Coordinates of N, CA and C and ligand atoms in Angstrom, one line a residue:
M1 N -145.8 -30.0 -57.5 CA -146.3 -30.3 -56.7 C -147.9 -30.1 -56.7
N2 N -148.7 -30.8 -55.8 CA -150.0 -30.9 -55.9 C -150.6 -29.8 -54.7
Y3 N -151.3 -28.8 -55.1 CA -151.6 -28.0 -54.0 C -153.2 -28.1 -54.0
A4 N -153.8 -27.6 -52.8 CA -155.1 -27.2 -52.6 C -155.3 -26.0 -52.3
L5 N -156.4 -25.2 -52.7 CA -156.5 -24.0 -52.7 C -158.0 -24.0 -51.8
V6 N -158.0 -23.2 -50.8 CA -159.2 -23.0 -49.9 C -159.5 -21.9 -49.8
T7 N -160.3 -21.5 -50.3 CA -161.0 -20.0 -50.0 C -161.8 -19.6 -48.7
G8 N -161.3 -18.7 -48.0 CA -161.3 -18.5 -46.8 C -161.3 -19.7 -45.8
G9 N -159.8 -19.9 -46.0 CA -159.0 -21.1 -45.3 C -158.7 -20.4 -43.9
S10 N -158.6 -19.1 -43.7 CA -157.8 -18.7 -42.5 C -158.5 -19.1 -41.1
R11 N -160.0 -18.9 -41.1 CA -160.6 -19.2 -40.0 C -161.8 -20.4 -39.8
G12 N -162.1 -20.9 -38.9 CA -163.6 -21.7 -39.0 C -163.2 -22.8 -39.6
I13 N -164.3 -23.2 -40.5 CA -164.5 -24.5 -41.5 C -163.5 -24.3 -42.2
G14 N -162.8 -23.3 -43.0 CA -161.8 -23.2 -43.9 C -160.6 -23.8 -43.2
R15 N -160.0 -23.3 -42.2 CA -158.9 -23.2 -41.5 C -158.8 -24.9 -41.2
A16 N -159.9 -25.6 -40.7 CA -159.9 -27.0 -40.3 C -159.8 -27.9 -41.5
I17 N -160.4 -27.6 -42.9 CA -160.2 -28.0 -44.2 C -158.7 -28.0 -44.7
C18 N -158.2 -26.6 -44.3 CA -156.8 -26.9 -44.8 C -156.4 -27.6 -43.8
L19 N -156.2 -28.1 -42.4 CA -155.5 -28.7 -41.6 C -155.7 -30.0 -42.4
E20 N -157.1 -30.6 -42.6 CA -157.4 -31.7 -42.9 C -156.8 -32.2 -44.1
L21 N -156.7 -31.3 -45.4 CA -156.1 -31.7 -46.4 C -154.5 -31.5 -46.4
A22 N -154.0 -30.8 -45.4 CA -152.2 -30.8 -45.1 C -152.2 -32.4 -44.7
S23 N -153.0 -32.7 -43.7 CA -152.6 -34.0 -43.3 C -153.0 -35.2 -44.3
M24 N -153.7 -34.8 -45.3 CA -153.5 -35.9 -46.5 C -152.3 -35.7 -47.4
G25 N -151.5 -34.9 -47.3 CA -150.4 -34.6 -48.2 C -150.1 -33.3 -48.9
Y26 N -151.5 -32.7 -49.0 CA -151.4 -31.5 -50.2 C -150.6 -30.3 -49.3
H27 N -149.7 -29.9 -50.7 CA -149.8 -28.1 -50.0 C -150.9 -27.2 -50.0
I28 N -150.7 -26.4 -49.4 CA -152.1 -25.5 -49.2 C -151.8 -23.9 -49.4
I29 N -152.7 -23.5 -50.4 CA -152.7 -22.2 -50.3 C -153.8 -21.6 -49.9
I30 N -153.7 -20.7 -48.8 CA -154.8 -20.2 -47.6 C -155.4 -18.9 -48.4
N31 N -156.4 -18.7 -48.8 CA -156.8 -17.4 -49.0 C -157.6 -16.9 -48.0
Y32 N -157.7 -15.6 -48.0 CA -158.2 -14.7 -47.2 C -158.7 -13.4 -47.4
A33 N -159.9 -12.5 -46.7 CA -159.9 -11.1 -47.2 C -159.2 -10.4 -46.6
S34 N -159.2 -10.1 -44.9 CA -158.3 -9.1 -44.6 C -157.5 -9.6 -43.2
N35 N -158.1 -10.7 -42.6 CA -157.6 -10.8 -41.2 C -156.2 -11.5 -41.5
R36 N -155.0 -10.8 -41.6 CA -153.6 -11.3 -41.7 C -153.5 -12.2 -40.6
Q37 N -153.9 -11.4 -39.2 CA -153.1 -12.4 -38.0 C -153.8 -13.9 -38.0
A38 N -155.0 -14.1 -38.4 CA -155.6 -15.2 -38.4 C -154.9 -16.2 -39.5
A39 N -154.9 -15.3 -40.5 CA -154.1 -16.2 -41.5 C -152.8 -16.7 -41.3
Q40 N -152.1 -16.1 -40.6 CA -150.4 -16.3 -40.1 C -150.5 -17.6 -39.1
E41 N -151.7 -17.6 -38.4 CA -151.6 -18.9 -37.4 C -152.3 -20.0 -38.3
A42 N -153.1 -19.8 -39.0 CA -153.2 -20.9 -39.8 C -151.9 -21.3 -40.6
K43 N -151.5 -20.5 -41.1 CA -150.2 -20.9 -42.2 C -149.4 -22.1 -41.5
A44 N -148.9 -21.3 -39.8 CA -148.0 -22.4 -39.2 C -148.7 -23.2 -38.4
L45 N -149.9 -23.3 -38.7 CA -150.5 -24.9 -37.9 C -150.5 -25.7 -39.3
V46 N -150.8 -25.1 -40.7 CA -150.5 -26.0 -41.9 C -149.2 -26.4 -42.0
E47 N -148.2 -25.7 -41.8 CA -147.0 -26.1 -42.1 C -146.6 -27.0 -40.9
A48 N -147.1 -26.8 -39.6 CA -146.8 -28.0 -38.6 C -147.1 -29.6 -39.2
K49 N -147.8 -29.7 -40.1 CA -148.4 -30.8 -40.6 C -147.4 -31.1 -41.7
G50 N -146.0 -30.3 -42.1 CA -145.3 -31.0 -42.8 C -145.0 -30.4 -44.3
V51 N -146.1 -29.8 -44.5 CA -146.2 -29.3 -45.8 C -146.0 -27.7 -46.0
R52 N -146.4 -27.3 -47.4 CA -146.1 -25.9 -47.8 C -147.1 -25.1 -47.4
A53 N -147.5 -23.7 -46.9 CA -148.4 -23.1 -47.0 C -148.3 -21.8 -47.3
D54 N -149.0 -21.5 -48.7 CA -149.0 -19.8 -49.2 C -150.1 -19.3 -48.8
L55 N -149.8 -17.9 -48.2 CA -150.8 -17.2 -48.1 C -151.2 -16.2 -49.1
L56 N -152.4 -16.4 -49.8 CA -152.8 -15.8 -51.1 C -154.0 -14.7 -51.0
P57 N -154.0 -13.8 -50.2 CA -155.2 -12.9 -50.0 C -155.9 -12.2 -51.2
F58 N -157.1 -12.3 -51.6 CA -157.9 -11.7 -52.4 C -159.3 -11.7 -51.8
D59 N -160.2 -10.5 -52.4 CA -161.7 -10.7 -52.3 C -162.3 -11.4 -53.1
V60 N -162.9 -12.7 -53.0 CA -163.4 -13.5 -54.0 C -164.3 -12.9 -54.3
S61 N -165.1 -11.8 -53.9 CA -166.2 -11.2 -55.1 C -165.3 -10.1 -55.9
S62 N -164.1 -10.1 -56.3 CA -163.8 -9.3 -57.2 C -163.0 -10.3 -58.0
P63 N -163.5 -10.2 -59.3 CA -163.0 -10.8 -60.3 C -161.5 -10.0 -60.8
T64 N -161.5 -9.2 -60.8 CA -160.0 -8.6 -61.2 C -158.8 -9.0 -60.2
D65 N -159.1 -8.9 -58.7 CA -158.4 -9.6 -57.6 C -158.1 -10.9 -57.9
I66 N -158.8 -11.5 -58.0 CA -159.1 -13.2 -58.4 C -158.2 -13.3 -59.4
E67 N -158.0 -13.0 -60.6 CA -157.3 -13.1 -62.0 C -155.7 -12.7 -61.3
K68 N -155.6 -11.4 -60.8 CA -154.4 -11.1 -60.3 C -153.5 -12.0 -59.5
A69 N -154.5 -12.3 -58.2 CA -153.6 -13.1 -57.3 C -153.3 -14.8 -57.8
L70 N -154.2 -15.0 -58.8 CA -154.1 -16.6 -59.2 C -153.2 -16.5 -60.4
E71 N -152.8 -15.3 -61.2 CA -151.8 -15.4 -62.1 C -150.6 -15.4 -61.5
G72 N -150.5 -14.3 -60.3 CA -149.0 -14.1 -59.6 C -149.0 -15.5 -59.1
W73 N -149.4 -16.3 -58.3 CA -149.4 -17.9 -57.9 C -148.9 -18.4 -59.1
K74 N -149.0 -18.6 -59.9 CA -149.0 -19.7 -61.0 C -147.6 -19.0 -61.7
E75 N -147.0 -18.0 -61.9 CA -146.1 -17.5 -62.3 C -145.2 -17.8 -61.4
A76 N -145.1 -17.6 -60.1 CA -144.2 -18.2 -59.0 C -144.2 -20.0 -59.2
H77 N -145.2 -20.4 -59.5 CA -145.2 -21.9 -59.4 C -145.7 -22.4 -60.7
P78 N -144.6 -22.3 -61.8 CA -145.0 -23.1 -63.1 C -145.3 -24.3 -63.2
D79 N -144.4 -25.0 -62.3 CA -144.7 -26.5 -62.4 C -145.7 -27.6 -61.2
D80 N -146.4 -26.1 -60.5 CA -147.0 -26.7 -59.5 C -148.6 -27.0 -60.1
F81 N -149.2 -27.6 -59.2 CA -150.9 -27.9 -59.8 C -151.6 -27.4 -58.8
I82 N -153.0 -26.8 -58.7 CA -153.9 -26.8 -57.9 C -154.9 -28.1 -58.1
A83 N -154.8 -29.0 -57.5 CA -155.2 -30.7 -57.8 C -156.4 -30.1 -57.3
V84 N -157.0 -29.3 -56.3 CA -157.8 -29.8 -55.3 C -158.3 -27.8 -55.0
L85 N -159.8 -27.8 -55.3 CA -160.4 -26.1 -54.9 C -161.3 -26.3 -53.9
V86 N -161.5 -25.9 -53.0 CA -162.6 -25.8 -52.1 C -163.1 -24.3 -51.7
N87 N -164.3 -24.2 -52.6 CA -165.0 -22.8 -52.6 C -165.6 -22.9 -51.1
N88 N -165.1 -22.1 -49.9 CA -165.7 -22.2 -48.8 C -165.7 -20.7 -48.4
A89 N -165.1 -19.9 -49.1 CA -165.5 -18.3 -48.1 C -167.1 -17.8 -48.5
G90 N -167.5 -17.1 -47.4 CA -169.0 -16.9 -47.2 C -169.0 -16.1 -46.5
I91 N -170.0 -15.1 -46.5 CA -170.5 -14.2 -45.4 C -172.1 -14.4 -45.2
R92 N -172.4 -13.8 -43.8 CA -174.3 -13.9 -43.7 C -174.1 -12.2 -43.7
R93 N -175.5 -11.8 -44.3 CA -176.0 -10.4 -44.1 C -177.2 -10.7 -43.9
D94 N -177.8 -11.2 -43.0 CA -179.3 -11.6 -42.9 C -180.4 -10.5 -42.6
N95 N -181.4 -10.5 -42.9 CA -182.4 -9.7 -42.8 C -183.6 -10.2 -43.5
M96 N -184.7 -9.5 -43.0 CA -186.1 -10.3 -43.9 C -186.3 -9.4 -45.0
L97 N -186.8 -10.2 -46.0 CA -186.4 -9.8 -47.4 C -187.3 -8.5 -47.6
V98 N -188.0 -8.3 -47.0 CA -189.0 -6.9 -47.0 C -188.2 -5.8 -46.7
L99 N -187.1 -6.2 -45.8 CA -186.0 -4.7 -45.4 C -184.9 -5.0 -46.2
M100 N -184.8 -6.2 -46.8 CA -183.1 -6.4 -47.2 C -182.7 -5.0 -48.0
Q101 N -181.8 -4.4 -48.1 CA -180.9 -3.9 -48.9 C -180.5 -4.3 -49.8
D102 N -179.7 -3.6 -51.1 CA -179.2 -3.8 -52.2 C -178.1 -4.5 -51.7
D103 N -177.1 -4.1 -51.0 CA -176.0 -4.1 -50.6 C -175.9 -5.6 -50.0
E104 N -176.9 -5.8 -49.2 CA -177.2 -7.1 -48.5 C -177.4 -8.1 -49.6
W105 N -177.9 -8.1 -50.3 CA -178.3 -8.9 -51.3 C -177.1 -9.3 -52.2
N106 N -176.7 -8.2 -52.8 CA -175.6 -8.3 -53.7 C -173.7 -8.6 -53.0
E107 N -173.7 -8.1 -51.7 CA -172.7 -8.8 -51.3 C -172.5 -10.4 -51.0
V108 N -173.8 -11.0 -50.5 CA -173.9 -12.2 -50.2 C -173.7 -13.0 -51.8
M109 N -174.4 -12.5 -52.5 CA -174.2 -13.5 -54.1 C -172.5 -13.2 -54.9
G110 N -172.3 -11.8 -54.2 CA -171.0 -11.9 -55.0 C -169.6 -12.7 -54.3
T111 N -169.8 -12.8 -53.3 CA -169.2 -13.7 -52.4 C -169.1 -14.9 -52.8
T112 N -170.4 -15.6 -52.5 CA -170.5 -17.0 -52.5 C -170.7 -17.6 -54.1
L113 N -171.5 -16.7 -55.0 CA -171.9 -17.5 -56.4 C -171.2 -16.7 -57.1
N114 N -171.0 -15.1 -57.0 CA -169.7 -14.9 -58.3 C -168.1 -15.5 -57.7
G115 N -168.0 -15.5 -56.5 CA -166.8 -15.7 -56.1 C -166.5 -17.6 -56.8
F116 N -167.7 -18.3 -56.6 CA -167.4 -19.4 -57.2 C -167.5 -19.9 -58.6
F117 N -167.9 -18.7 -59.3 CA -168.1 -18.8 -60.8 C -166.7 -18.3 -61.4
H118 N -165.8 -17.3 -60.5 CA -164.6 -16.5 -60.9 C -163.4 -17.4 -60.8
I119 N -163.4 -18.0 -59.7 CA -162.5 -18.7 -59.1 C -162.5 -20.4 -60.0
T120 N -163.4 -20.8 -60.0 CA -163.4 -21.9 -60.5 C -163.5 -22.2 -62.0
R121 N -163.6 -21.2 -62.7 CA -163.6 -20.8 -64.2 C -161.9 -20.7 -64.4
R122 N -161.2 -20.2 -63.5 CA -159.9 -19.8 -63.9 C -159.1 -21.1 -63.1
V123 N -159.4 -22.0 -62.1 CA -158.4 -23.3 -62.0 C -158.9 -24.2 -62.4
L124 N -160.1 -24.4 -63.1 CA -160.5 -25.3 -64.0 C -159.8 -25.6 -65.2
K125 N -159.1 -24.7 -65.5 CA -158.5 -24.7 -67.1 C -157.2 -25.5 -66.9
D126 N -156.5 -25.7 -65.7 CA -155.3 -26.5 -65.6 C -155.9 -27.7 -65.4
M127 N -157.0 -28.0 -64.7 CA -157.6 -29.3 -64.0 C -158.0 -30.0 -65.4
V128 N -158.7 -29.4 -66.2 CA -159.3 -30.2 -67.6 C -157.8 -30.6 -68.1
R129 N -156.9 -29.8 -68.8 CA -155.6 -30.2 -69.3 C -154.9 -31.3 -68.7
R130 N -154.8 -31.5 -67.2 CA -154.6 -32.4 -66.9 C -155.1 -33.6 -66.2
R131 N -156.6 -33.3 -66.8 CA -157.4 -34.7 -66.4 C -157.5 -35.0 -65.1
A132 N -157.3 -34.1 -64.3 CA -157.9 -34.5 -63.1 C -158.0 -33.2 -61.8
G133 N -158.6 -33.7 -61.2 CA -159.0 -32.7 -59.9 C -160.2 -32.7 -59.3
R134 N -160.4 -32.1 -58.3 CA -161.4 -32.0 -57.1 C -161.8 -31.0 -56.7
I135 N -163.2 -30.5 -56.8 CA -163.9 -29.5 -56.5 C -165.0 -29.5 -55.4
V136 N -164.6 -29.0 -54.4 CA -165.8 -29.1 -53.6 C -166.6 -27.7 -53.0
N137 N -167.5 -27.5 -52.9 CA -168.4 -26.0 -52.7 C -168.8 -26.3 -51.6
I138 N -168.7 -25.4 -50.7 CA -169.4 -25.5 -49.3 C -170.6 -24.4 -49.4
A139 N -171.6 -25.3 -49.3 CA -173.2 -24.7 -49.5 C -173.6 -24.6 -48.1
S140 N -174.8 -25.1 -48.0 CA -175.5 -24.7 -46.2 C -176.9 -25.6 -46.4
V141 N -177.2 -26.1 -45.1 CA -178.6 -26.4 -44.6 C -179.7 -25.3 -45.3
S142 N -179.1 -24.0 -45.3 CA -180.1 -23.1 -45.7 C -180.5 -22.9 -47.1
G143 N -179.2 -23.5 -48.0 CA -179.8 -23.7 -49.3 C -180.2 -24.7 -49.8
L144 N -180.8 -25.8 -48.6 CA -181.6 -26.8 -49.1 C -182.8 -26.6 -48.6
T145 N -183.0 -26.0 -47.2 CA -184.3 -25.7 -46.7 C -184.9 -24.8 -46.9
G146 N -184.0 -23.6 -47.1 CA -184.8 -22.1 -47.0 C -184.2 -21.7 -45.4
L147 N -184.0 -20.7 -45.1 CA -184.4 -20.1 -43.4 C -184.8 -18.7 -43.6
P148 N -185.7 -18.5 -42.5 CA -186.2 -16.8 -42.7 C -185.1 -16.0 -42.4
G149 N -185.0 -15.1 -42.9 CA -183.8 -14.1 -42.8 C -182.8 -14.2 -43.8
Q150 N -183.0 -15.1 -44.3 CA -181.6 -15.6 -45.3 C -182.0 -15.6 -46.8
A151 N -183.0 -14.9 -47.5 CA -183.3 -15.3 -48.4 C -182.2 -15.2 -49.6
N152 N -181.5 -14.2 -49.0 CA -180.0 -14.0 -49.9 C -179.2 -15.2 -49.7
Y153 N -178.7 -15.6 -48.6 CA -178.2 -16.7 -48.5 C -178.5 -17.9 -48.7
S154 N -179.5 -18.3 -48.8 CA -180.3 -19.3 -48.9 C -180.1 -19.2 -50.5
A155 N -180.3 -18.2 -51.1 CA -180.6 -18.1 -52.6 C -179.1 -18.4 -53.1
S156 N -178.5 -17.8 -52.7 CA -176.7 -18.0 -53.0 C -176.3 -19.7 -52.6
R157 N -176.8 -20.2 -52.0 CA -176.2 -21.5 -51.7 C -176.7 -22.8 -52.4
A158 N -178.1 -22.7 -52.8 CA -179.1 -23.4 -53.5 C -178.4 -23.2 -55.1
A159 N -178.4 -21.8 -55.6 CA -177.7 -21.5 -56.8 C -176.3 -22.5 -56.7
L160 N -175.6 -22.4 -55.7 CA -174.4 -22.9 -55.5 C -174.3 -24.4 -56.0
I161 N -175.7 -25.3 -55.3 CA -175.4 -26.5 -55.4 C -176.3 -26.8 -57.2
G162 N -177.1 -26.1 -57.6 CA -177.5 -26.2 -59.0 C -176.0 -26.2 -59.8
A163 N -175.0 -25.1 -59.7 CA -173.6 -25.1 -60.1 C -172.8 -26.4 -60.1
T164 N -173.2 -26.8 -59.0 CA -172.2 -28.1 -58.6 C -172.6 -28.9 -59.3
K165 N -174.0 -29.4 -59.5 CA -174.5 -30.4 -60.4 C -174.4 -30.2 -61.6
A166 N -174.3 -29.2 -62.1 CA -174.1 -28.9 -63.7 C -172.8 -29.0 -64.2
L167 N -171.7 -28.4 -63.2 CA -170.7 -28.4 -63.9 C -169.7 -29.9 -63.6
A168 N -170.5 -30.8 -62.4 CA -169.9 -32.2 -62.3 C -170.4 -32.8 -63.9
K169 N -171.4 -32.8 -64.4 CA -171.6 -33.1 -65.7 C -171.0 -32.7 -66.9
E170 N -170.4 -31.9 -66.7 CA -169.4 -31.4 -67.9 C -168.2 -31.7 -67.7
V171 N -167.8 -31.9 -66.2 CA -166.4 -32.3 -66.2 C -166.0 -33.7 -65.6
A172 N -167.0 -34.5 -65.9 CA -167.0 -35.8 -65.3 C -165.8 -36.5 -66.3
A173 N -165.9 -36.3 -67.4 CA -165.1 -37.4 -68.6 C -163.7 -37.0 -68.0
R174 N -163.4 -35.8 -67.8 CA -162.0 -35.1 -67.5 C -161.5 -35.8 -66.2
K175 N -162.2 -36.8 -65.4 CA -161.7 -37.1 -64.2 C -161.7 -36.1 -63.1
I176 N -162.6 -35.4 -63.4 CA -162.8 -34.1 -62.0 C -163.9 -34.2 -61.5
T177 N -164.3 -34.2 -60.3 CA -165.2 -34.4 -59.5 C -165.6 -33.1 -59.0
V178 N -166.9 -32.9 -58.7 CA -167.3 -31.4 -58.1 C -168.7 -31.9 -57.3
N179 N -168.4 -31.4 -55.8 CA -169.3 -32.2 -55.0 C -169.5 -30.6 -54.0
A180 N -170.7 -30.8 -53.1 CA -170.9 -29.9 -52.2 C -171.3 -30.2 -50.6
V181 N -170.6 -29.8 -50.0 CA -171.3 -29.8 -48.6 C -171.7 -29.0 -47.9
A182 N -173.2 -29.4 -47.3 CA -173.8 -28.5 -46.7 C -174.2 -28.7 -44.9
P183 N -173.1 -27.9 -44.6 CA -173.1 -27.6 -43.2 C -174.3 -27.3 -42.2
G184 N -174.9 -27.8 -41.1 CA -175.8 -27.3 -40.8 C -175.1 -26.1 -39.6
Y185 N -175.6 -26.1 -38.3 CA -175.2 -25.0 -37.4 C -173.7 -25.6 -37.1
V186 N -172.6 -24.8 -37.5 CA -171.3 -25.3 -36.8 C -170.5 -24.3 -36.0
D187 N -169.7 -24.2 -35.0 CA -169.4 -23.4 -34.0 C -168.2 -22.7 -34.2
T188 N -168.2 -21.5 -34.9 CA -167.4 -20.9 -35.7 C -167.7 -19.3 -35.3
D189 N -166.8 -18.2 -35.9 CA -167.0 -17.0 -35.8 C -168.4 -16.5 -35.9
M190 N -168.5 -16.9 -37.5 CA -169.7 -16.8 -38.4 C -171.1 -16.9 -37.2
T191 N -171.0 -17.8 -36.5 CA -172.3 -18.2 -35.8 C -172.1 -17.5 -34.4
H192 N -171.3 -17.3 -33.7 CA -171.3 -16.4 -32.6 C -172.2 -15.7 -32.2
D193 N -173.0 -15.4 -32.8 CA -174.1 -14.0 -32.5 C -175.5 -15.1 -32.3
L194 N -175.4 -16.2 -32.6 CA -176.5 -16.7 -32.4 C -176.8 -17.9 -30.7
D195 N -178.0 -17.9 -30.7 CA -178.2 -18.6 -29.3 C -178.1 -19.9 -29.4
Q196 N -176.9 -20.3 -29.3 CA -176.4 -22.0 -29.2 C -177.8 -22.5 -28.3
D197 N -178.0 -22.2 -27.0 CA -178.7 -23.1 -26.0 C -180.1 -23.2 -27.0
K198 N -180.7 -21.9 -27.3 CA -181.8 -22.0 -28.1 C -182.1 -23.0 -29.3
L199 N -180.9 -23.1 -30.1 CA -181.0 -23.4 -31.3 C -180.7 -25.0 -31.3
K200 N -180.1 -25.4 -30.3 CA -179.5 -26.7 -30.3 C -180.6 -27.8 -30.0
G201 N -181.6 -27.1 -29.7 CA -183.2 -28.1 -29.2 C -183.6 -28.4 -30.6
Q202 N -183.6 -27.6 -31.7 CA -184.1 -28.0 -33.0 C -183.0 -29.0 -33.4
I203 N -181.8 -29.6 -33.1 CA -181.0 -30.1 -33.9 C -181.1 -31.7 -33.2
P204 N -181.3 -32.6 -34.2 CA -181.6 -33.9 -33.5 C -180.3 -34.5 -32.6
V205 N -179.1 -34.3 -33.2 CA -177.8 -34.5 -32.2 C -177.7 -33.6 -30.7
G206 N -178.4 -32.4 -31.1 CA -178.3 -31.4 -29.7 C -176.9 -30.8 -29.5
R207 N -176.7 -30.5 -30.3 CA -175.5 -29.6 -30.3 C -175.2 -28.9 -31.7
F208 N -174.1 -27.8 -31.7 CA -173.5 -27.5 -33.0 C -172.6 -28.2 -33.5
G209 N -172.3 -28.3 -34.7 CA -171.3 -29.2 -35.1 C -169.8 -28.4 -35.0
T210 N -169.0 -29.1 -35.1 CA -167.6 -28.4 -35.2 C -166.9 -28.1 -36.5
P211 N -166.0 -27.5 -36.7 CA -165.1 -27.2 -38.0 C -164.8 -28.4 -38.7
E212 N -164.3 -29.3 -37.8 CA -163.3 -30.6 -37.7 C -164.1 -31.7 -38.6
E213 N -165.6 -31.5 -38.0 CA -166.7 -32.5 -38.9 C -167.1 -32.2 -39.9
V214 N -167.1 -30.9 -40.3 CA -167.3 -30.8 -41.9 C -166.0 -30.9 -42.9
A215 N -165.0 -30.7 -42.0 CA -163.7 -31.0 -42.8 C -163.6 -32.4 -43.1
Y216 N -163.6 -33.3 -42.3 CA -163.4 -34.7 -42.7 C -164.6 -35.3 -43.8
A217 N -165.5 -34.4 -44.0 CA -166.3 -34.9 -45.3 C -165.8 -34.5 -46.4
V218 N -165.2 -33.1 -46.3 CA -164.5 -32.3 -47.4 C -163.3 -33.4 -48.0
G219 N -162.2 -34.0 -46.8 CA -161.0 -35.1 -46.8 C -161.8 -36.3 -47.9
F220 N -162.7 -36.3 -47.4 CA -163.4 -37.8 -47.9 C -163.6 -37.5 -49.4
L221 N -164.3 -36.2 -50.1 CA -164.9 -36.1 -51.2 C -163.4 -35.7 -51.8
V222 N -162.3 -35.4 -51.4 CA -161.2 -35.1 -52.2 C -160.2 -36.4 -52.5
S223 N -160.6 -37.4 -51.6 CA -159.7 -38.7 -51.8 C -160.1 -39.7 -52.8
E224 N -159.1 -40.5 -53.3 CA -159.1 -41.6 -54.4 C -160.8 -42.2 -54.0
R225 N -161.0 -42.5 -52.5 CA -162.0 -43.4 -52.0 C -163.3 -42.7 -52.6
A226 N -163.4 -41.3 -53.1 CA -164.7 -40.8 -53.4 C -164.5 -40.6 -55.1
S227 N -163.7 -41.2 -55.9 CA -163.7 -41.0 -57.2 C -164.8 -41.5 -57.8
Y228 N -165.9 -42.0 -57.5 CA -167.2 -42.4 -58.3 C -168.7 -41.3 -57.6
I229 N -167.9 -40.7 -56.9 CA -168.9 -39.4 -56.4 C -169.0 -38.2 -57.0
T230 N -170.1 -37.7 -57.7 CA -169.7 -36.7 -58.0 C -171.3 -36.1 -58.4
G231 N -171.5 -34.7 -58.5 CA -172.5 -33.7 -58.5 C -173.5 -34.1 -57.4
D232 N -172.7 -34.7 -56.2 CA -173.6 -34.5 -55.1 C -173.6 -33.5 -54.0
V233 N -174.5 -33.9 -53.0 CA -174.7 -32.8 -51.7 C -174.2 -34.2 -50.5
I234 N -173.3 -33.8 -49.4 CA -173.3 -34.3 -48.5 C -173.6 -33.2 -47.4
S235 N -174.6 -33.9 -46.8 CA -175.2 -33.0 -45.6 C -174.4 -33.3 -44.0
V236 N -173.8 -32.1 -43.5 CA -173.0 -32.3 -41.8 C -173.6 -31.6 -41.0
N237 N -174.9 -31.9 -40.9 CA -176.0 -31.1 -39.7 C -176.7 -31.8 -38.8
G238 N -175.9 -32.8 -38.1 CA -176.2 -33.4 -36.7 C -177.8 -33.9 -37.0
G239 N -178.3 -34.1 -38.3 CA -179.6 -34.6 -38.2 C -180.9 -33.7 -38.4
L240 N -180.4 -32.2 -38.6 CA -181.4 -31.0 -38.7 C -182.1 -31.0 -40.0
Y241 N -181.3 -32.0 -41.5 CA -182.3 -32.1 -42.3 C -182.0 -33.4 -43.1
T242 N -182.6 -34.2 -42.8 CA -182.3 -35.5 -43.5 C -183.7 -36.0 -44.4
Ligands
NAP1 P1 -166.1 -17.7 -40.5 O1 -165.4 -18.5 -39.4 O2 -166.6 -16.2 -40.7 O3 -164.9 -17.5 -41.7 C1 -164.8 -16.9 -43.1 C2 -163.8 -17.3 -44.2 O4 -163.9 -16.5 -45.1 C3 -162.6 -16.3 -43.3 O5 -161.3 -17.2 -43.6 C4 -162.7 -14.8 -44.0 O6 -161.5 -14.1 -44.0 C5 -162.9 -15.4 -45.4 N1 -163.8 -14.4 -46.2 C6 -164.9 -13.7 -46.1 N2 -165.6 -12.8 -47.1 C7 -164.3 -13.0 -48.0 C8 -164.2 -12.5 -49.1 N3 -165.1 -11.9 -50.0 N4 -162.6 -12.9 -49.8 C9 -161.9 -14.0 -49.3 N5 -162.3 -14.4 -48.1 C10 -163.3 -14.3 -47.4 O7 -167.1 -18.7 -41.6 P2 -167.3 -20.2 -41.1 O8 -168.5 -20.7 -40.2 O9 -166.1 -20.8 -41.2 O10 -167.7 -20.5 -42.6 C11 -167.2 -21.0 -43.9 C12 -168.1 -21.1 -44.9 O11 -169.0 -22.5 -44.3 C13 -168.9 -20.0 -45.6 O12 -169.2 -20.1 -46.7 C14 -170.0 -20.1 -44.8 O13 -170.9 -19.7 -45.3 C15 -170.6 -21.8 -44.8 N6 -171.3 -22.2 -43.4 C16 -171.0 -22.0 -42.4 C17 -172.0 -22.4 -41.4 C18 -171.8 -22.2 -39.8 O14 -172.5 -22.3 -39.1 N7 -170.9 -21.8 -39.7 C19 -173.1 -23.4 -41.8 C20 -173.3 -23.3 -43.1 C21 -172.5 -23.1 -44.1 P3 -160.9 -12.9 -43.3 O15 -160.5 -13.7 -42.1 O16 -159.8 -12.3 -43.7 O17 -162.0 -12.2 -42.8

């Protein structure tokens, strides 16, 4: 059976991606860090689409946790294939660079960039063997334009976009596509501390996006219709950066 692994799939954008891919017929592996209740809710919503949902908690910034979790899943599913990987888990630790602490820099890099590296390297082995696969990395407008207070976050997302482009070239001949989706401001727990009324004036469409609007772009990149798109970045940002 074909599975899609969505990191940070329990809440926000990741949950919407799980539901979109479930409606395309994929069984879903929902990764999360610690909020079990949110993960259980996501699992029930995915199962209501008529597919299987496996909860797989691990910290994407921990190479040993990743290896242990994915090895365990593979042992339990010897004939199943992770055909889609969405690297979505992410955190913000905003601060002006002059005040930024080592852990604020390292935690953001560890989650976004090291997480991408360790998970993708592991999952890619089977994709290469099977000569099939779709990888979608959730970047951000912050990685394209840079945002003040987010040198760590912008750097991690810009690096993720660079890695997306390089990897796309490495695996294109194996019929694996690698793309990024760069959301602008999306209404989730991550942005609840932001002043929407103030910020929406900067957004040409005049509002924050919804998690589903990001998930539709991911669904398209995963579909057969996107088989000639690789190494690219789709912005979903209401015109904030065009
Ligand atoms: P969110 O609502 O805060 O949800 C974050 C998800 O990531 C949760 O499922 C969380 O699990 C998981 N997670 C966090 N750290 C993790 C770790 N170390 N290991 C495993 N899972 C971890 O975030 P969101 O707004 O949906 O954002 C999703 C992605 O889009 C992030 O990469 C974010 O940076 C990016 N993005 C968001 C926006 C926006 O405006 N919201 C804009 C551009 C890009 P728990 O529930 O267990 O904590």
